[in-house]
Short mmCIF file of C-alpha atoms in Angstrom, two decimals:
data_model
loop_
_atom_site.label_atom_id
_atom_site.label_comp_id
_atom_site.label_asym_id
_atom_site.label_seq_id
_atom_site.Cartn_x
_atom_site.Cartn_y
_atom_site.Cartn_z
CA MET A 372 -0.02 -0.09 0.00
CA PHE A 373 0.95 3.28 -0.62
CA THR A 374 -0.70 6.75 0.07
CA LYS A 375 0.08 10.20 -0.71
CA GLU A 376 -1.30 13.79 -0.72
CA TYR A 377 -1.28 16.34 -3.27
CA ILE A 378 -1.70 20.28 -2.94
CA PHE A 379 -2.74 22.53 -5.62
CA ALA A 380 -4.45 26.08 -6.08
CA THR A 381 -7.93 26.36 -7.52
CA LYS A 382 -9.75 29.14 -9.02
CA GLY A 383 -13.31 30.37 -7.60
CA GLU A 384 -16.12 28.13 -8.68
CA ILE A 385 -16.59 26.46 -11.03
CA ASP A 386 -12.63 25.08 -11.51
CA VAL A 387 -11.94 21.93 -13.56
CA LEU A 388 -8.54 20.52 -12.87
CA ASP A 389 -6.92 17.70 -14.15
CA VAL A 390 -5.49 15.52 -11.80
CA THR A 391 -4.60 12.33 -13.61
CA GLU A 392 -1.07 12.81 -13.28
CA TYR A 393 -0.92 12.42 -9.54
CA VAL A 394 -2.88 9.40 -9.73
CA THR A 395 -0.52 8.02 -12.18
CA SER A 396 2.66 9.38 -10.24
CA ALA A 397 1.10 7.80 -7.01
CA VAL A 398 0.89 4.52 -8.95
CA ALA A 399 4.26 4.99 -10.33
CA GLU A 400 5.86 5.38 -6.61
CA SER A 401 3.90 2.54 -5.08
CA LYS A 402 6.06 -0.03 -7.00
CA LEU A 403 2.95 -1.93 -7.00
CA VAL A 404 1.87 -4.18 -10.59
CA SER A 405 -1.73 -4.15 -10.32
CA GLY A 406 -4.32 -3.06 -7.67
CA VAL A 407 -6.92 -0.31 -7.63
CA ALA A 408 -6.32 3.34 -6.71
CA THR A 409 -8.56 5.59 -4.43
CA VAL A 410 -8.89 9.19 -5.33
CA PHE A 411 -10.71 10.89 -2.22
CA THR A 412 -11.01 14.61 -1.43
CA SER A 413 -11.68 15.92 2.36
CA GLU A 414 -12.60 19.13 0.99
CA GLU A 415 -16.66 19.39 1.72
CA THR A 416 -16.99 21.63 -1.54
CA CYS A 417 -15.00 19.74 -4.09
CA GLY A 418 -15.98 16.99 -6.26
CA LEU A 419 -14.19 14.29 -8.48
CA VAL A 420 -15.43 12.85 -11.40
CA ILE A 421 -13.54 11.12 -14.84
CA MET A 422 -14.21 12.56 -18.18
CA GLU A 423 -12.72 13.93 -20.92
CA TYR A 424 -10.65 17.12 -19.99
CA GLU A 425 -11.54 19.10 -23.51
CA HIS A 426 -12.31 22.42 -23.28
CA SER A 427 -15.90 22.62 -24.45
CA LEU A 428 -16.75 19.76 -22.51
CA MET A 429 -15.52 21.80 -19.87
CA GLN A 430 -18.23 24.35 -20.82
CA ASP A 431 -20.94 21.88 -20.92
CA LEU A 432 -20.24 20.32 -17.69
CA LYS A 433 -20.20 23.67 -16.14
CA GLN A 434 -23.69 24.39 -17.38
CA VAL A 435 -25.21 21.06 -16.63
CA ILE A 436 -23.87 21.39 -13.05
CA SER A 437 -25.53 24.69 -12.83
CA LYS A 438 -28.92 23.73 -14.03
CA LEU A 439 -29.23 20.53 -12.00
CA VAL A 440 -28.40 22.26 -8.97
CA PRO A 441 -28.74 26.21 -9.13
CA ARG A 442 -26.41 28.80 -7.23
CA ALA A 443 -29.37 30.20 -5.73
CA ASP A 444 -32.64 28.30 -4.91
CA GLY A 445 -34.11 29.56 -1.64
CA TYR A 446 -31.48 27.42 0.05
CA SER A 447 -31.93 27.15 4.15
CA HIS A 448 -28.17 26.76 4.57
CA ASN A 449 -28.02 30.19 3.08
CA THR A 450 -29.35 31.80 6.08
CA ILE A 451 -26.48 30.80 8.10
CA ASP A 452 -23.52 30.81 4.88
CA ASP A 453 -23.57 31.13 1.26
CA ASP A 454 -22.32 28.35 -0.16
CA ALA A 455 -25.33 25.24 -0.60
CA HIS A 456 -25.50 25.27 -3.85
CA SER A 457 -21.26 23.96 -3.47
CA HIS A 458 -22.15 21.62 -0.81
CA LEU A 459 -25.16 20.04 -2.71
CA ARG A 460 -23.10 19.68 -5.96
CA SER A 461 -20.23 18.55 -4.08
CA THR A 462 -22.63 15.69 -2.51
CA LEU A 463 -24.04 14.80 -6.24
CA LEU A 464 -20.42 14.31 -8.08
CA GLY A 465 -18.71 12.46 -5.30
CA SER A 466 -15.65 12.52 -3.17
CA SER A 467 -14.30 9.73 -4.21
CA LEU A 468 -13.41 7.71 -6.98
CA SER A 469 -11.91 4.01 -7.40
CA VAL A 470 -9.55 3.44 -10.40
CA PRO A 471 -8.03 0.11 -11.27
CA PHE A 472 -4.55 -0.32 -12.83
CA VAL A 473 -3.04 -3.38 -14.26
CA ASN A 474 0.93 -3.90 -15.11
CA GLY A 475 1.37 -0.35 -13.67
CA ASN A 476 -0.86 1.16 -15.96
CA LEU A 477 -4.27 3.06 -14.48
CA ALA A 478 -7.00 1.37 -16.66
CA LEU A 479 -8.52 4.80 -17.66
CA GLY A 480 -9.78 4.99 -21.15
CA ALA A 481 -7.52 7.01 -23.78
CA TRP A 482 -10.20 10.02 -23.52
CA GLN A 483 -10.58 9.57 -19.79
CA GLN A 484 -8.99 12.30 -17.02
CA VAL A 485 -9.49 12.37 -13.66
CA LEU A 486 -10.76 15.58 -12.78
CA PHE A 487 -10.83 17.89 -9.48
CA LEU A 488 -13.81 20.34 -9.48
CA GLU A 489 -13.79 23.25 -7.15
CA LEU A 490 -17.34 24.16 -6.49
CA GLY A 491 -16.28 26.63 -3.51
CA LYS A 492 -16.94 30.25 -4.32
CA ARG A 493 -13.47 31.33 -3.53
CA PRO A 494 -10.03 30.48 -5.15
CA SER A 495 -8.53 27.74 -2.62
CA THR A 496 -5.65 25.65 -1.78
CA ARG A 497 -7.15 22.01 -2.18
CA LYS A 498 -5.82 18.87 -1.40
CA ILE A 499 -6.52 15.02 -2.34
CA LEU A 500 -5.39 11.69 -1.46
CA VAL A 501 -4.41 9.01 -3.53
CA GLN A 502 -4.16 5.49 -2.03
CA VAL A 503 -2.46 2.57 -3.63
CA ILE A 504 -3.49 -1.09 -2.77
CA GLY A 505 -2.43 -3.75 -4.45
CA GLU A 506 0.45 -6.31 -5.07
CA MET B 871 -9.53 -7.36 6.20
CA PHE B 872 -12.70 -6.80 8.33
CA THR B 873 -15.72 -6.89 7.87
CA LYS B 874 -18.91 -5.56 9.76
CA GLU B 875 -22.83 -4.77 8.99
CA TYR B 876 -24.63 -2.24 11.25
CA ILE B 877 -28.10 -2.19 11.53
CA PHE B 878 -30.47 0.71 12.36
CA ALA B 879 -34.08 2.20 11.99
CA THR B 880 -34.99 5.00 9.50
CA LYS B 881 -38.33 7.22 9.34
CA GLY B 882 -39.74 7.19 5.68
CA GLU B 883 -38.61 9.00 2.87
CA ILE B 884 -36.45 11.63 3.10
CA ASP B 885 -34.39 10.19 6.17
CA VAL B 886 -31.08 10.97 6.64
CA LEU B 887 -28.73 9.50 9.52
CA ASP B 888 -25.21 10.08 9.95
CA VAL B 889 -23.57 6.94 9.99
CA THR B 890 -20.10 8.15 10.29
CA GLU B 891 -19.72 6.37 13.66
CA TYR B 892 -20.19 2.82 12.40
CA VAL B 893 -17.34 3.48 9.60
CA THR B 894 -14.71 4.79 12.17
CA SER B 895 -15.81 1.93 14.70
CA ALA B 896 -14.95 -0.66 11.95
CA VAL B 897 -11.62 0.88 11.06
CA ALA B 898 -10.92 0.96 15.14
CA GLU B 899 -11.94 -2.74 15.33
CA SER B 900 -10.02 -3.83 12.39
CA LYS B 901 -6.82 -2.55 14.25
CA LEU B 902 -5.53 -2.00 10.27
CA VAL B 903 -3.44 1.37 10.16
CA SER B 904 -3.84 2.23 6.78
CA GLY B 905 -6.11 1.37 4.08
CA VAL B 906 -9.62 1.59 2.48
CA ALA B 907 -12.82 1.57 3.74
CA THR B 908 -15.79 0.62 1.57
CA VAL B 909 -19.15 1.46 2.95
CA PHE B 910 -22.07 -0.08 1.01
CA THR B 911 -25.96 -0.85 1.29
CA SER B 912 -27.75 -3.72 -0.06
CA GLU B 913 -31.19 -1.84 0.12
CA GLU B 914 -32.25 -1.14 -3.16
CA THR B 915 -34.12 2.12 -2.25
CA CYS B 916 -31.21 3.82 -0.15
CA GLY B 917 -28.35 5.88 -0.96
CA LEU B 918 -25.10 6.56 0.72
CA VAL B 919 -23.12 10.22 0.54
CA ILE B 920 -20.98 12.03 1.76
CA MET B 921 -21.71 15.75 3.22
CA GLU B 922 -22.00 18.08 6.11
CA TYR B 923 -24.81 16.71 8.93
CA GLU B 924 -25.93 20.22 9.55
CA HIS B 925 -29.32 20.79 9.84
CA SER B 926 -30.31 23.46 7.04
CA LEU B 927 -28.21 21.60 4.39
CA MET B 928 -30.19 18.28 5.07
CA GLN B 929 -33.38 20.17 4.16
CA ASP B 930 -31.58 21.55 0.92
CA LEU B 931 -30.44 17.90 0.26
CA LYS B 932 -33.87 16.58 0.52
CA GLN B 933 -34.86 19.56 -1.76
CA VAL B 934 -32.82 18.76 -4.42
CA ILE B 935 -33.27 15.47 -4.54
CA SER B 936 -37.34 15.94 -4.86
CA LYS B 937 -36.61 18.32 -7.74
CA LEU B 938 -33.98 16.00 -9.54
CA VAL B 939 -36.28 13.00 -9.12
CA PRO B 940 -39.71 14.06 -8.63
CA ARG B 941 -42.11 11.69 -6.56
CA ALA B 942 -44.50 11.81 -9.29
CA ASP B 943 -43.32 12.12 -13.28
CA GLY B 944 -45.79 9.49 -15.10
CA TYR B 945 -43.09 6.54 -14.17
CA SER B 946 -43.86 2.76 -15.83
CA HIS B 947 -42.80 1.05 -12.74
CA ASN B 948 -45.55 2.83 -10.58
CA THR B 949 -47.96 0.62 -12.46
CA ILE B 950 -46.69 -2.37 -10.68
CA ASP B 951 -45.53 -0.50 -7.28
CA ASP B 952 -45.45 2.77 -5.98
CA ASP B 953 -41.63 3.64 -5.50
CA ALA B 954 -40.35 4.04 -8.81
CA HIS B 955 -38.50 7.54 -7.55
CA SER B 956 -37.25 5.89 -4.24
CA HIS B 957 -35.70 3.62 -7.04
CA LEU B 958 -34.09 6.12 -9.42
CA ARG B 959 -33.14 8.40 -6.71
CA SER B 960 -31.22 5.22 -4.95
CA THR B 961 -29.36 4.92 -8.41
CA LEU B 962 -28.33 8.56 -8.62
CA LEU B 963 -26.80 9.01 -5.43
CA GLY B 964 -25.44 5.73 -5.07
CA SER B 965 -24.83 2.46 -2.74
CA SER B 966 -21.18 2.65 -2.28
CA LEU B 967 -18.74 4.83 -1.01
CA SER B 968 -14.93 4.70 -0.29
CA VAL B 969 -13.09 6.24 2.10
CA PRO B 970 -9.46 6.17 2.88
CA PHE B 971 -7.73 5.83 6.52
CA VAL B 972 -4.81 6.66 7.47
CA ASN B 973 -3.07 6.31 10.73
CA GLY B 974 -5.90 4.62 12.01
CA ASN B 975 -7.71 8.08 11.08
CA LEU B 976 -10.57 8.26 8.40
CA ALA B 977 -9.48 10.54 5.47
CA LEU B 978 -12.73 12.77 5.99
CA GLY B 979 -12.69 16.17 6.49
CA ALA B 980 -13.49 18.02 9.55
CA TRP B 981 -16.89 18.86 8.26
CA GLN B 982 -17.84 15.97 6.46
CA GLN B 983 -19.57 13.20 7.57
CA VAL B 984 -20.68 9.69 6.01
CA LEU B 985 -24.76 9.98 5.21
CA PHE B 986 -27.22 7.24 4.59
CA LEU B 987 -30.35 8.36 2.89
CA GLU B 988 -33.60 6.51 3.53
CA LEU B 989 -35.46 6.83 -0.05
CA GLY B 990 -38.13 4.53 0.50
CA LYS B 991 -41.41 5.53 1.28
CA ARG B 992 -42.15 3.80 4.56
CA PRO B 993 -39.98 3.68 7.69
CA SER B 994 -37.60 0.47 7.53
CA THR B 995 -34.69 -1.28 9.22
CA ARG B 996 -31.60 -0.78 7.20
CA LYS B 997 -28.08 -2.10 7.15
CA ILE B 998 -24.88 -1.05 5.87
CA LEU B 999 -21.92 -3.23 5.45
CA VAL B 1000 -18.40 -1.83 6.15
CA GLN B 1001 -15.57 -3.64 4.59
CA VAL B 1002 -11.78 -2.48 5.70
CA ILE B 1003 -9.09 -3.70 3.80
CA GLY B 1004 -4.98 -2.50 4.76
CA GLU B 1005 -2.37 -2.93 6.76
CA MET C 963 -6.16 -10.42 -6.39
CA PHE C 964 -7.88 -11.08 -9.76
CA THR C 965 -8.12 -9.20 -12.80
CA LYS C 966 -10.72 -9.66 -15.87
CA GLU C 967 -12.04 -8.01 -18.59
CA TYR C 968 -15.33 -8.64 -19.99
CA ILE C 969 -16.13 -7.80 -23.60
CA PHE C 970 -20.00 -7.18 -25.20
CA ALA C 971 -22.30 -5.45 -27.60
CA THR C 972 -24.25 -3.06 -27.35
CA LYS C 973 -27.55 -1.23 -28.84
CA GLY C 974 -27.53 2.52 -29.49
CA GLU C 975 -28.26 5.08 -26.64
CA ILE C 976 -30.06 4.33 -24.05
CA ASP C 977 -29.12 0.57 -23.70
CA VAL C 978 -29.07 -0.94 -20.09
CA LEU C 979 -27.01 -4.50 -19.89
CA ASP C 980 -27.34 -6.43 -16.72
CA VAL C 981 -23.39 -7.25 -15.91
CA THR C 982 -23.84 -8.92 -12.72
CA GLU C 983 -23.12 -12.12 -13.83
CA TYR C 984 -19.42 -10.95 -14.75
CA VAL C 985 -18.81 -9.69 -11.48
CA THR C 986 -20.19 -12.74 -9.87
CA SER C 987 -17.81 -14.92 -12.18
CA ALA C 988 -14.89 -12.56 -11.50
CA VAL C 989 -15.09 -13.21 -7.69
CA ALA C 990 -15.40 -16.93 -8.18
CA GLU C 991 -12.49 -17.45 -10.45
CA SER C 992 -10.63 -15.31 -8.05
CA LYS C 993 -10.82 -17.91 -5.48
CA LEU C 994 -10.91 -15.12 -2.61
CA VAL C 995 -13.14 -15.70 0.32
CA SER C 996 -14.18 -12.31 1.26
CA GLY C 997 -12.91 -8.11 -0.57
CA VAL C 998 -13.97 -5.96 -2.83
CA ALA C 999 -14.70 -5.83 -6.59
CA THR C 1000 -14.24 -2.90 -8.52
CA VAL C 1001 -15.93 -2.58 -11.80
CA PHE C 1002 -14.59 0.02 -13.98
CA THR C 1003 -15.32 0.63 -17.50
CA SER C 1004 -12.95 2.79 -19.51
CA GLU C 1005 -15.39 3.72 -22.34
CA GLU C 1006 -16.13 7.71 -21.66
CA THR C 1007 -19.63 7.40 -23.03
CA CYS C 1008 -20.65 5.01 -20.78
CA GLY C 1009 -21.95 4.31 -17.18
CA LEU C 1010 -22.06 2.14 -13.98
CA VAL C 1011 -24.90 1.75 -11.88
CA ILE C 1012 -26.63 -0.62 -9.39
CA MET C 1013 -30.39 -0.93 -9.73
CA GLU C 1014 -33.11 -3.36 -9.80
CA TYR C 1015 -33.36 -4.68 -13.51
CA GLU C 1016 -36.81 -4.39 -13.95
CA HIS C 1017 -38.43 -3.48 -17.52
CA SER C 1018 -40.27 -0.54 -16.18
CA LEU C 1019 -37.66 0.67 -14.06
CA MET C 1020 -35.30 0.74 -16.80
CA GLN C 1021 -37.87 3.01 -19.02
CA ASP C 1022 -37.79 5.48 -16.04
CA LEU C 1023 -33.98 5.04 -15.45
CA LYS C 1024 -33.93 6.38 -19.32
CA GLN C 1025 -36.30 8.90 -18.60
CA VAL C 1026 -34.72 10.06 -15.90
CA ILE C 1027 -31.37 10.67 -17.79
CA SER C 1028 -32.69 12.28 -20.76
CA LYS C 1029 -34.48 14.58 -18.44
CA LEU C 1030 -31.35 15.30 -16.37
CA VAL C 1031 -28.85 15.91 -19.30
CA PRO C 1032 -31.48 16.31 -22.76
CA ARG C 1033 -29.76 15.19 -25.69
CA ALA C 1034 -29.53 18.66 -27.01
CA ASP C 1035 -29.23 21.75 -24.68
CA GLY C 1036 -26.97 24.14 -26.57
CA TYR C 1037 -23.49 22.26 -25.66
CA SER C 1038 -20.14 23.81 -27.00
CA HIS C 1039 -18.46 20.12 -27.31
CA ASN C 1040 -21.33 19.48 -30.36
CA THR C 1041 -19.22 22.15 -32.74
CA ILE C 1042 -16.49 19.61 -32.95
CA ASP C 1043 -18.40 16.23 -32.26
CA ASP C 1044 -22.40 15.33 -31.59
CA ASP C 1045 -22.33 13.63 -28.12
CA ALA C 1046 -21.67 16.22 -25.20
CA HIS C 1047 -25.05 14.51 -23.46
CA SER C 1048 -23.32 11.23 -23.60
CA HIS C 1049 -19.98 12.41 -21.93
CA LEU C 1050 -22.24 14.30 -19.56
CA ARG C 1051 -24.27 11.81 -18.50
CA SER C 1052 -21.75 9.27 -17.99
CA THR C 1053 -20.14 11.67 -16.31
CA LEU C 1054 -22.84 12.11 -13.83
CA LEU C 1055 -23.78 8.41 -13.45
CA GLY C 1056 -19.84 7.40 -12.95
CA SER C 1057 -17.49 4.76 -14.39
CA SER C 1058 -16.56 2.77 -11.49
CA LEU C 1059 -18.28 0.62 -8.58
CA SER C 1060 -17.16 -0.92 -5.41
CA VAL C 1061 -19.34 -4.07 -4.47
CA PRO C 1062 -17.91 -6.04 -1.10
CA PHE C 1063 -17.90 -9.78 -1.28
CA VAL C 1064 -18.42 -11.91 2.19
CA ASN C 1065 -17.94 -15.70 2.11
CA GLY C 1066 -17.66 -15.92 -1.92
CA ASN C 1067 -21.19 -14.06 -2.12
CA LEU C 1068 -21.42 -10.25 -3.55
CA ALA C 1069 -23.19 -7.79 -0.99
CA LEU C 1070 -25.88 -7.08 -3.66
CA GLY C 1071 -29.23 -6.98 -2.10
CA ALA C 1072 -31.93 -9.66 -3.80
CA TRP C 1073 -33.28 -6.78 -6.02
CA GLN C 1074 -29.62 -5.26 -6.58
CA GLN C 1075 -27.99 -5.64 -10.30
CA VAL C 1076 -24.80 -3.93 -11.98
CA LEU C 1077 -25.83 -2.30 -14.68
CA PHE C 1078 -23.82 -0.88 -17.41
CA LEU C 1079 -25.12 1.80 -19.62
CA GLU C 1080 -24.65 2.60 -22.94
CA LEU C 1081 -24.74 6.27 -23.71
CA GLY C 1082 -23.26 6.63 -26.55
CA LYS C 1083 -25.39 7.12 -29.99
CA ARG C 1084 -24.28 4.26 -31.34
CA PRO C 1085 -24.12 0.24 -31.34
CA SER C 1086 -20.51 -0.79 -29.98
CA THR C 1087 -18.55 -3.21 -28.50
CA ARG C 1088 -17.60 -2.59 -25.09
CA LYS C 1089 -15.65 -3.82 -22.35
CA ILE C 1090 -15.64 -3.54 -18.28
CA LEU C 1091 -12.98 -4.56 -15.89
CA VAL C 1092 -13.33 -6.50 -12.92
CA GLN C 1093 -10.89 -6.26 -10.11
CA VAL C 1094 -11.62 -8.69 -7.16
CA ILE C 1095 -9.00 -7.97 -4.32
CA GLY C 1096 -9.33 -9.68 -0.86
CA GLU C 1097 -8.37 -12.53 1.08
#
């Protein structure tokens, strides 16, 4: 097993970062041949998804997220804070991903990347944990 | 490896329970230092998510779920049963979560809890399985 | 650990296939008693969910997906391709699942199946990877 944390800066919502290289790097450092990499973010207003990191698709992704969970919709939480939509978007998109690897290579397709979504309103320093289990 | 099932009572839809202590407890009982806890529910009208268990956010979560998958929307399944929306909500939210732990501590953020969602119409006795793999 | 790839044919969107037997088969072939099966698809316009594979529910699932992410919605990606909705649906539904197994049996409920969703527009040959980790 091998665990490593990666720290990076984000812009405010919605910022999408390709973090695939961190996952690839953790698998390489682990020296394990086959297994599963769990990618996890402990940030409650961020998310992790798998998608092709292509510019126009990122625009579409932001549009879909904004339609499914609008920025303002009479949220109760916004009587005590201002980021209910950030929490809700994070919950729907998810905070963890499991990506198998075989012969040292992630099982990701040629057009699949691991994407970190900054859903919080302000630029931040964020982190993900990559945990590699295998043999 | 360590596996344990936890059983609890729920109220009817939408009931949200904080089950973090079960996951923490399973990791402690496992005596493993680092690894991943897989939380799984075999209930087809329930869900598992990660979110801050804060009262107003729970109201917002219920509102968003109800908007995304309305209780009635001409569902075909409701010609043979009455809970299509419960199944659909469960499918969208997911039945499993992977949470890494390091040095015996779950990698959850300070404001992240593991939440069990009762999406079925009636109060029930439900269960989750927590499986801890690591070293 | 045991890893196996399964290949199958799909019809165009939205086609739902019950792939539970592949997961069950991989767990049996692994000869492991307890652990977790990670199911992953490297196809960027497909998805994996857990749901009861019941005919009317499948109709409802297709309807919900089509409402949440409509086929046409002014997507930027469609200026260079014609399948933005397929990518977006895949991202929201997810590309991986973790299913624990105990005493050789998947922890799935009696009415839970592992479903592969073809979200791409055309019939295709697709694959999933099932990776079994345990003891």
